[in-house]
Tab-separated table of C-alpha atoms in Angstrom:
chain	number	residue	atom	x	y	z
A	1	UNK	CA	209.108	144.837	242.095
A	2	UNK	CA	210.261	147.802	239.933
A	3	UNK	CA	213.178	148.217	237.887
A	4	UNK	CA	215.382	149.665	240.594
A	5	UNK	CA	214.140	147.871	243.498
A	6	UNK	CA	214.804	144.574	241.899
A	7	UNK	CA	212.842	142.539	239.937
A	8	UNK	CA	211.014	139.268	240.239
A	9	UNK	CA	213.519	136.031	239.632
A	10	UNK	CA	211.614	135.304	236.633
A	11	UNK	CA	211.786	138.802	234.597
A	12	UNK	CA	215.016	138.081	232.333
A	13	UNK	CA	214.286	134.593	232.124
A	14	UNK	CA	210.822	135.712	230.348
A	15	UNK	CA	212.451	138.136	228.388
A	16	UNK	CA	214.936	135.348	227.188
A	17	UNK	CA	212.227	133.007	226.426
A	18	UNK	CA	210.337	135.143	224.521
A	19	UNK	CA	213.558	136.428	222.491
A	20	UNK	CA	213.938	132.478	222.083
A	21	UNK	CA	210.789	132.514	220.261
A	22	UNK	CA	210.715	135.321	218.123
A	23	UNK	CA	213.832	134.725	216.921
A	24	UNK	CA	213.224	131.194	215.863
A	25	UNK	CA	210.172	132.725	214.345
A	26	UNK	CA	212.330	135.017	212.239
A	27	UNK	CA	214.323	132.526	211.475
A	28	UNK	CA	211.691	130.261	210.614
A	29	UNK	CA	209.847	132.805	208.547
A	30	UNK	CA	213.219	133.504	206.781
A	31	UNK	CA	213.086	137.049	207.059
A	32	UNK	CA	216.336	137.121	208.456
A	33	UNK	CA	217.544	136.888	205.204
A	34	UNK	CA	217.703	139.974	203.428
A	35	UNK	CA	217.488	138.390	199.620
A	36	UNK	CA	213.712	137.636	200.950
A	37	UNK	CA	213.131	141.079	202.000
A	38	UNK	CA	214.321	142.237	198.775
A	39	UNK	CA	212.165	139.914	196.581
A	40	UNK	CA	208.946	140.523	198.776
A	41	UNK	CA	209.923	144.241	198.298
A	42	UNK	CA	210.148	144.075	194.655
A	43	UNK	CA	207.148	142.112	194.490
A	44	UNK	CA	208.741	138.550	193.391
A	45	UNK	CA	207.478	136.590	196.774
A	46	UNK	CA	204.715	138.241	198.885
A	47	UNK	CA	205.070	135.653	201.702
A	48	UNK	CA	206.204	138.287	204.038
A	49	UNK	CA	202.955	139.186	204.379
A	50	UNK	CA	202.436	136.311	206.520
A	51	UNK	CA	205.191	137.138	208.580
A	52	UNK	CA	203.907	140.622	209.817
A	53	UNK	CA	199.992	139.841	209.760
A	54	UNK	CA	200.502	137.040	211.224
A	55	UNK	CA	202.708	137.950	213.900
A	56	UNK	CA	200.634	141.063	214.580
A	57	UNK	CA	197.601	139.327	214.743
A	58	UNK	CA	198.752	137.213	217.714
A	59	UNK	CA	200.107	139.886	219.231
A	60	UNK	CA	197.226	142.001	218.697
A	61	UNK	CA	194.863	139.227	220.239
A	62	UNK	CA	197.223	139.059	223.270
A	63	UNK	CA	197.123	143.073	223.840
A	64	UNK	CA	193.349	142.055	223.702
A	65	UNK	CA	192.832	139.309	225.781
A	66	UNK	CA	195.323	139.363	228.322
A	67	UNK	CA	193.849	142.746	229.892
A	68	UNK	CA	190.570	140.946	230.574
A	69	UNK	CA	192.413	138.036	232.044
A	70	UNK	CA	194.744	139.820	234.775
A	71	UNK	CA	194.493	143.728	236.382
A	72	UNK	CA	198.383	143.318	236.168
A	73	UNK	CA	201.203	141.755	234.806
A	74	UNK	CA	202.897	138.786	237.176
A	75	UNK	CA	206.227	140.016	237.057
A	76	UNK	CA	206.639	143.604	237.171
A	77	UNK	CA	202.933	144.152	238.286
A	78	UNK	CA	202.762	146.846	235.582
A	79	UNK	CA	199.337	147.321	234.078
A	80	UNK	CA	198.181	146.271	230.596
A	81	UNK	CA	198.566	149.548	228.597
A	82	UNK	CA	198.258	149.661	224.899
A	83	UNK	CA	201.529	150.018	222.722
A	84	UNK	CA	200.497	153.682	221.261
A	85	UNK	CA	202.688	156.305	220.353
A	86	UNK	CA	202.515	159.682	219.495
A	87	UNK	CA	201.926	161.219	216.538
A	88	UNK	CA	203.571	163.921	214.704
A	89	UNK	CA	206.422	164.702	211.597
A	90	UNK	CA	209.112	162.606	213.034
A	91	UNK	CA	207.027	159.269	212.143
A	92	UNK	CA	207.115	160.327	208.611
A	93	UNK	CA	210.519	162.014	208.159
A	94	UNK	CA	212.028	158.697	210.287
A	95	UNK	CA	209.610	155.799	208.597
A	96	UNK	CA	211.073	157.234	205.072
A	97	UNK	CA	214.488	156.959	205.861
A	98	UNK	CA	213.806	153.823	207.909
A	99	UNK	CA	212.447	153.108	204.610
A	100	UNK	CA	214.830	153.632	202.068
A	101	UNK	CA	217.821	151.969	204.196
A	102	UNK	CA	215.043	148.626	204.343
A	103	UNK	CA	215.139	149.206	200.920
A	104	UNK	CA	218.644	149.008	200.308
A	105	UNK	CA	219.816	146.335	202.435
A	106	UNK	CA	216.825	144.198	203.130
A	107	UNK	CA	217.435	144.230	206.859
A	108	UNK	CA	215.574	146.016	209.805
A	109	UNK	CA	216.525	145.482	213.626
A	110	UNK	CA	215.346	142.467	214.652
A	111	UNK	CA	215.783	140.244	211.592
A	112	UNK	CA	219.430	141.463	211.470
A	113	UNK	CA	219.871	140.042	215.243
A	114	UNK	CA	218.059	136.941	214.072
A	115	UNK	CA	220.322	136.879	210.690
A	116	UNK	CA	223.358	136.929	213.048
A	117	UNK	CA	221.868	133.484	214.815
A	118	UNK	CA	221.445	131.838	211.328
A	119	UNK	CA	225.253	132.366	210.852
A	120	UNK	CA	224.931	135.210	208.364
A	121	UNK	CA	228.333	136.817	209.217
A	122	UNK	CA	228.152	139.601	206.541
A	123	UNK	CA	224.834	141.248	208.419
A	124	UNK	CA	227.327	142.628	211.389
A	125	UNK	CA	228.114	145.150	208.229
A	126	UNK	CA	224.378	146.193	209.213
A	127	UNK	CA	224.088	146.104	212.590
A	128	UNK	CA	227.462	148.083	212.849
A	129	UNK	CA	225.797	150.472	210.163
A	130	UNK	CA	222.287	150.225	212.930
A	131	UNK	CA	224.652	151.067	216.005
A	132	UNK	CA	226.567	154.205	214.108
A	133	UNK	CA	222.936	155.850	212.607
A	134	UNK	CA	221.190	155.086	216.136
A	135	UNK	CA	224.266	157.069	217.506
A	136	UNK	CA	224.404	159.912	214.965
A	137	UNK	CA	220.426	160.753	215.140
A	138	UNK	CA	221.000	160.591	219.202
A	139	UNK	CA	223.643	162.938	218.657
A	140	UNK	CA	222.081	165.100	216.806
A	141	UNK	CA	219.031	165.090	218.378
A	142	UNK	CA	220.793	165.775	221.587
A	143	UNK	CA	222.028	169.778	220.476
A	144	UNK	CA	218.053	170.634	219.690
A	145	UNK	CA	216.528	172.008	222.543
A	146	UNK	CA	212.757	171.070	221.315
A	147	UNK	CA	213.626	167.195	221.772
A	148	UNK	CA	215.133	167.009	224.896
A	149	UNK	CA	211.909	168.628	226.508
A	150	UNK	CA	210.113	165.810	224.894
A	151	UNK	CA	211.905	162.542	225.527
A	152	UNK	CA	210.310	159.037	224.719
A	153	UNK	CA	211.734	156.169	227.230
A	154	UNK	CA	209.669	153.425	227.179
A	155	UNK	CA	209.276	149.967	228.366
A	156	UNK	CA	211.593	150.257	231.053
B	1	UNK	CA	196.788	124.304	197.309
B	2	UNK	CA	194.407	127.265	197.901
B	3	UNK	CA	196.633	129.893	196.911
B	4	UNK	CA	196.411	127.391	193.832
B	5	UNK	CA	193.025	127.283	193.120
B	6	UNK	CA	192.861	131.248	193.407
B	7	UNK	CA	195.878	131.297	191.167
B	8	UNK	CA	198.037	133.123	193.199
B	9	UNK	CA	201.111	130.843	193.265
B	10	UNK	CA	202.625	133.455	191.011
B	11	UNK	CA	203.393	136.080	194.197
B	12	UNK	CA	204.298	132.893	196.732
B	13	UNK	CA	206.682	131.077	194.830
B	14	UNK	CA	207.548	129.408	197.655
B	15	UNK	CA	204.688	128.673	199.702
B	16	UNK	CA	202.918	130.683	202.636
B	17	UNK	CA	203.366	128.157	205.539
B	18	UNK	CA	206.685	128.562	206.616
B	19	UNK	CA	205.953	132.667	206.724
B	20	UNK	CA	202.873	132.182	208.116
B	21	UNK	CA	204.175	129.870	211.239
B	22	UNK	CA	206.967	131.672	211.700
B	23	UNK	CA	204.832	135.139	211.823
B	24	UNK	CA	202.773	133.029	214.635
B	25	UNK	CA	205.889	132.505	216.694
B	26	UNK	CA	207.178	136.200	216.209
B	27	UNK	CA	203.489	137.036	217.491
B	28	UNK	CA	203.872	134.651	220.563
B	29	UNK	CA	207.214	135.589	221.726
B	30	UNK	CA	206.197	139.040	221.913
B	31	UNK	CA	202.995	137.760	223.266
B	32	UNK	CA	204.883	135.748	226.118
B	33	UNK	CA	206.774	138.965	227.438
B	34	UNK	CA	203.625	141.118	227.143
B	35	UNK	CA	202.093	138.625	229.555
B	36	UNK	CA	204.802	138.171	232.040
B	37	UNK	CA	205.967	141.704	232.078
B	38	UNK	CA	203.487	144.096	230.575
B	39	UNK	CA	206.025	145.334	228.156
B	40	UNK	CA	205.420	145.755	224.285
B	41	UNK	CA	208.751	144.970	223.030
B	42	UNK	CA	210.113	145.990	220.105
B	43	UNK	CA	213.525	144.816	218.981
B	44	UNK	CA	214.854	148.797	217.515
B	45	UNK	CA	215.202	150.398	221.017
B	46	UNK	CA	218.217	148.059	221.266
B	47	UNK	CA	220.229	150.250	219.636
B	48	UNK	CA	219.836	153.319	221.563
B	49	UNK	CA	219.490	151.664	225.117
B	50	UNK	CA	222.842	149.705	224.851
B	51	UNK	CA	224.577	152.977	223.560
B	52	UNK	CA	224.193	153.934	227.071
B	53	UNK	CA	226.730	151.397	227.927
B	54	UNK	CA	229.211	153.291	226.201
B	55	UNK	CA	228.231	157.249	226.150
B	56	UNK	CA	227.336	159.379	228.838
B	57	UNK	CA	225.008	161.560	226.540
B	58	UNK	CA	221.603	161.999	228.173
B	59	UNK	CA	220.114	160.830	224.997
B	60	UNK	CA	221.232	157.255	225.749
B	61	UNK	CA	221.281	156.922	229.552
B	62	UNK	CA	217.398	157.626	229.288
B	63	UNK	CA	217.298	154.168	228.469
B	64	UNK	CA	219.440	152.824	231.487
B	65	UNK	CA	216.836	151.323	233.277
B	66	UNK	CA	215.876	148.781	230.424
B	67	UNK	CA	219.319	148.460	228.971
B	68	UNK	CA	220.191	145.241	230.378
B	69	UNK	CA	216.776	143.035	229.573
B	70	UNK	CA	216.779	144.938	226.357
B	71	UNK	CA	220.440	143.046	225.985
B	72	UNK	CA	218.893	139.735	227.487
B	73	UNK	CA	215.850	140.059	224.629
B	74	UNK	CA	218.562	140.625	221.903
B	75	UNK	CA	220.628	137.298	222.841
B	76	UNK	CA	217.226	135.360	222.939
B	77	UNK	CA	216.803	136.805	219.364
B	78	UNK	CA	220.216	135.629	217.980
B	79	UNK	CA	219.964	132.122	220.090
B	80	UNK	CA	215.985	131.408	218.507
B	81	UNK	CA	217.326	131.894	215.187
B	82	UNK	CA	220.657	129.905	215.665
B	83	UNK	CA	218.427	127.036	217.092
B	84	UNK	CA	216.225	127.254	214.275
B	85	UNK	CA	219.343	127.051	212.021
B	86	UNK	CA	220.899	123.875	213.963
B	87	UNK	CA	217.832	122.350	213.599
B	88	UNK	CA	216.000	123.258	209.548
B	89	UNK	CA	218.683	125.293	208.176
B	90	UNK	CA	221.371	122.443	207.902
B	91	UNK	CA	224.529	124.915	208.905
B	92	UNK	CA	225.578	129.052	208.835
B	93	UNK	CA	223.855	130.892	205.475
B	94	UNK	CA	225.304	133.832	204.741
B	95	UNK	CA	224.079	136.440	202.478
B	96	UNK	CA	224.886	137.920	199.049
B	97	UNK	CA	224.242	141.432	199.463
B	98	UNK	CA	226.831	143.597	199.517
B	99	UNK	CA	228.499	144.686	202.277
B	100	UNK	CA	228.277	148.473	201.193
B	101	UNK	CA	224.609	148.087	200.771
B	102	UNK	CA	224.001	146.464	204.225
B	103	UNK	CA	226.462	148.891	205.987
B	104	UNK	CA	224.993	151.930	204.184
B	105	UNK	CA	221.399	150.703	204.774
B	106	UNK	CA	221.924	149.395	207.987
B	107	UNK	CA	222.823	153.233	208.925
B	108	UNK	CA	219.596	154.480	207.429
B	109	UNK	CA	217.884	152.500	209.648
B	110	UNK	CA	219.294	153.178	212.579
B	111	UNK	CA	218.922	157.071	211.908
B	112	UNK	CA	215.267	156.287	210.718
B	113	UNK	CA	214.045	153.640	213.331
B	114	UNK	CA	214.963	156.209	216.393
B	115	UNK	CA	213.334	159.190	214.619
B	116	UNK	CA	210.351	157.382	213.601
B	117	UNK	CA	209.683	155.937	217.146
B	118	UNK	CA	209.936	152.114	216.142
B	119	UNK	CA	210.868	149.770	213.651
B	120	UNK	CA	209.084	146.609	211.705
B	121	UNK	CA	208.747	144.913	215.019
B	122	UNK	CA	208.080	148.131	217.226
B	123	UNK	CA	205.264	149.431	214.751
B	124	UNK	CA	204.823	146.970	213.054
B	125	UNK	CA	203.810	144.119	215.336
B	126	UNK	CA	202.942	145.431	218.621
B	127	UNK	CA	202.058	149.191	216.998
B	128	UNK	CA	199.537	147.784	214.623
B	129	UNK	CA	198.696	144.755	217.168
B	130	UNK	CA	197.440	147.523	219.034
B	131	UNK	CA	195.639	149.190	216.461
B	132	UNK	CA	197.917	152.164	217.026
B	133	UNK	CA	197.451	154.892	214.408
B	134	UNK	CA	200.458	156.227	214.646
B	135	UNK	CA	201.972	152.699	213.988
B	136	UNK	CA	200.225	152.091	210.964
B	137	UNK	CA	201.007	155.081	209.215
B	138	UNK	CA	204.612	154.612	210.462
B	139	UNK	CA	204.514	150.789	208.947
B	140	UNK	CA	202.659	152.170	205.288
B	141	UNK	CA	205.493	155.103	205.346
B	142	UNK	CA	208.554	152.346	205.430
B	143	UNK	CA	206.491	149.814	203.759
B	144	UNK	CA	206.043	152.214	200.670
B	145	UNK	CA	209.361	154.173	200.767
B	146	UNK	CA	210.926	150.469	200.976
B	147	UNK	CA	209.113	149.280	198.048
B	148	UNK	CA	209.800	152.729	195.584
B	149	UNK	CA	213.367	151.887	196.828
B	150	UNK	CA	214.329	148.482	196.254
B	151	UNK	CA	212.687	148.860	192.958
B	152	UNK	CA	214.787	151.517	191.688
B	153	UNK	CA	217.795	149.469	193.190
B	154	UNK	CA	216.704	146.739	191.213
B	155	UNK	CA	216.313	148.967	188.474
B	156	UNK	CA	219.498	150.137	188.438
B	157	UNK	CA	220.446	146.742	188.108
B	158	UNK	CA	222.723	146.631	191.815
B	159	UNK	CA	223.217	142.998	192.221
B	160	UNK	CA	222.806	141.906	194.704
């Protein structure tokens, strides 16, 4: 049942049902609008809170729970391992520039996708802008020997 | 009416609920692929895995094998919120931030979500969901670089 053996029937309809959700849930939540961002950034409407403590709260309880419920997940029969991620300069040097463009535009990955669904037309400005910096730092990355001996896939 | 009685109206103008229940369901979606598949999904790698679609560079095609549910997740993302929008938001809302600032901004984070190992759903929901130290530095690095950010944006008086 692994990736390249073929999966279980179910696999991408989970994955779609799930998108389902959290994409109503940023749509809900109206972070996919970037003026909301922007005013919980600058301090005007702190409701995003919500949004991220609440959403990692019931994901944290699931990473929790579900381990003690099942040795292995149903449809890929992959264990229950932890989300963690290695430390080291890149997670500062990449969460500040992450940082500044969240800054700017009021848009990150996922509420841009979700922004999209709510009929915001202008956000493909972003997500172009997301494709083209995802390409240049892969490019770039690509000519330094030191990275390529340390590749990250994940979740595959 | 308890943010009123501990007078805190001021910083949620308009209300918590509608954050807080749509938080929940950004928690449970993730939740619902964790438990079917095991995986921690985050919606940044996106970027990079469907690249591979399109260039042969070994960077990308690491991602090959989860390229295609990684598209699947995306389309779930866009279809949630347009049902949520058929349903509350009473048509298409578009934004007023300019296009310059969303294209410009939008490129930031690309570059700074794949060098920083995640994004606000990556570290910041299933990173710090899993207590992940890494994560929450990650998440307090954007969060405060964000916030020095928009300020001086604001600042500068860019609207919007």
């Amino acid at each position: 049942m692994s990736a390249n053996t073929g999966r279980h029937p179910l696999f991408l309809p989970v994955i779609l049902v799930g998108g389902l959700i959290f994409g109503f849930g940023l749509g809900f939540s109206q972070m996919a609008r970037p003026e909301v961002v922007l005013n919980f950034l600058t301090f005007e409407d702190l409701g995003l809170l919500f949004v991220m403590g609440g959403g990692s709260v019931v994901a944290g309880l699931a990473f929790w729970l579900v381990p003690h419920l099942r040795d292995g997940a149903p449809l890929t029969g992959r264990s229950y391992k932890r989300r963690l991620k290695s430390f080291d300069r890149r997670v500062l040097v990449g969460g500040s520039i992450f940082g500044v463009g969240w800054g700017l535009a009021g848009i990150c990955p996922g509420a841009a996708y979700a922004s999209l669904g709510v009929g915001n037309w202008p956000i493909l400005y972003a997500i172009a802008g997301m494709f083209l910096g995802a390409y240049v730092q892969g490019v770039w990355r690509s000519h330094r020997a030191d990275d390529s001996a340390s590749p990250t896939p994940s979740d595959d | 009416m308890l943010s009123g009685l501990l007078g805190l109206e001021a910083f949620f103008p308009n209300g918590v609920s509608h954050y807080a229940i749509g938080g929940l369901l950004v928690g449970l979606g993730t939740a619902v692929i964790y438990y079917g598949t095991g995986i921690p999904a985050g919606a940044s790698t996106f970027l990079e895995s469907t690249l591979s679609y399109v260039s042969d560079r070994d960077r990308f095609q690491q991602y090959r094998a989860s390229r295609d549910w990684r598209v699947v997740f995306t389309v779930g993302i866009v279809l949630g919120a347009a049902v949520y929008a058929v349903l509350f938001q009473g048509g298409a809302w578009t934004t007023e931030v300019a296009p310059w600032r969303l294209f410009v901004g939008g490129t930031l984070v690309g570059v700074g979500t794949r060098v920083g190992k995640g994004c606000t759903s990556g570290h910041g929901i299933c990173g710090v969901g899993s207590v992940s130290r890494t994560s929450i530095v990650g998440v307090a690095t954007f969060m405060l670089v964000a916030i020095v950010t928009a300020n001086i944006v604001a600042a500068l008086g860019v609207t919007p």
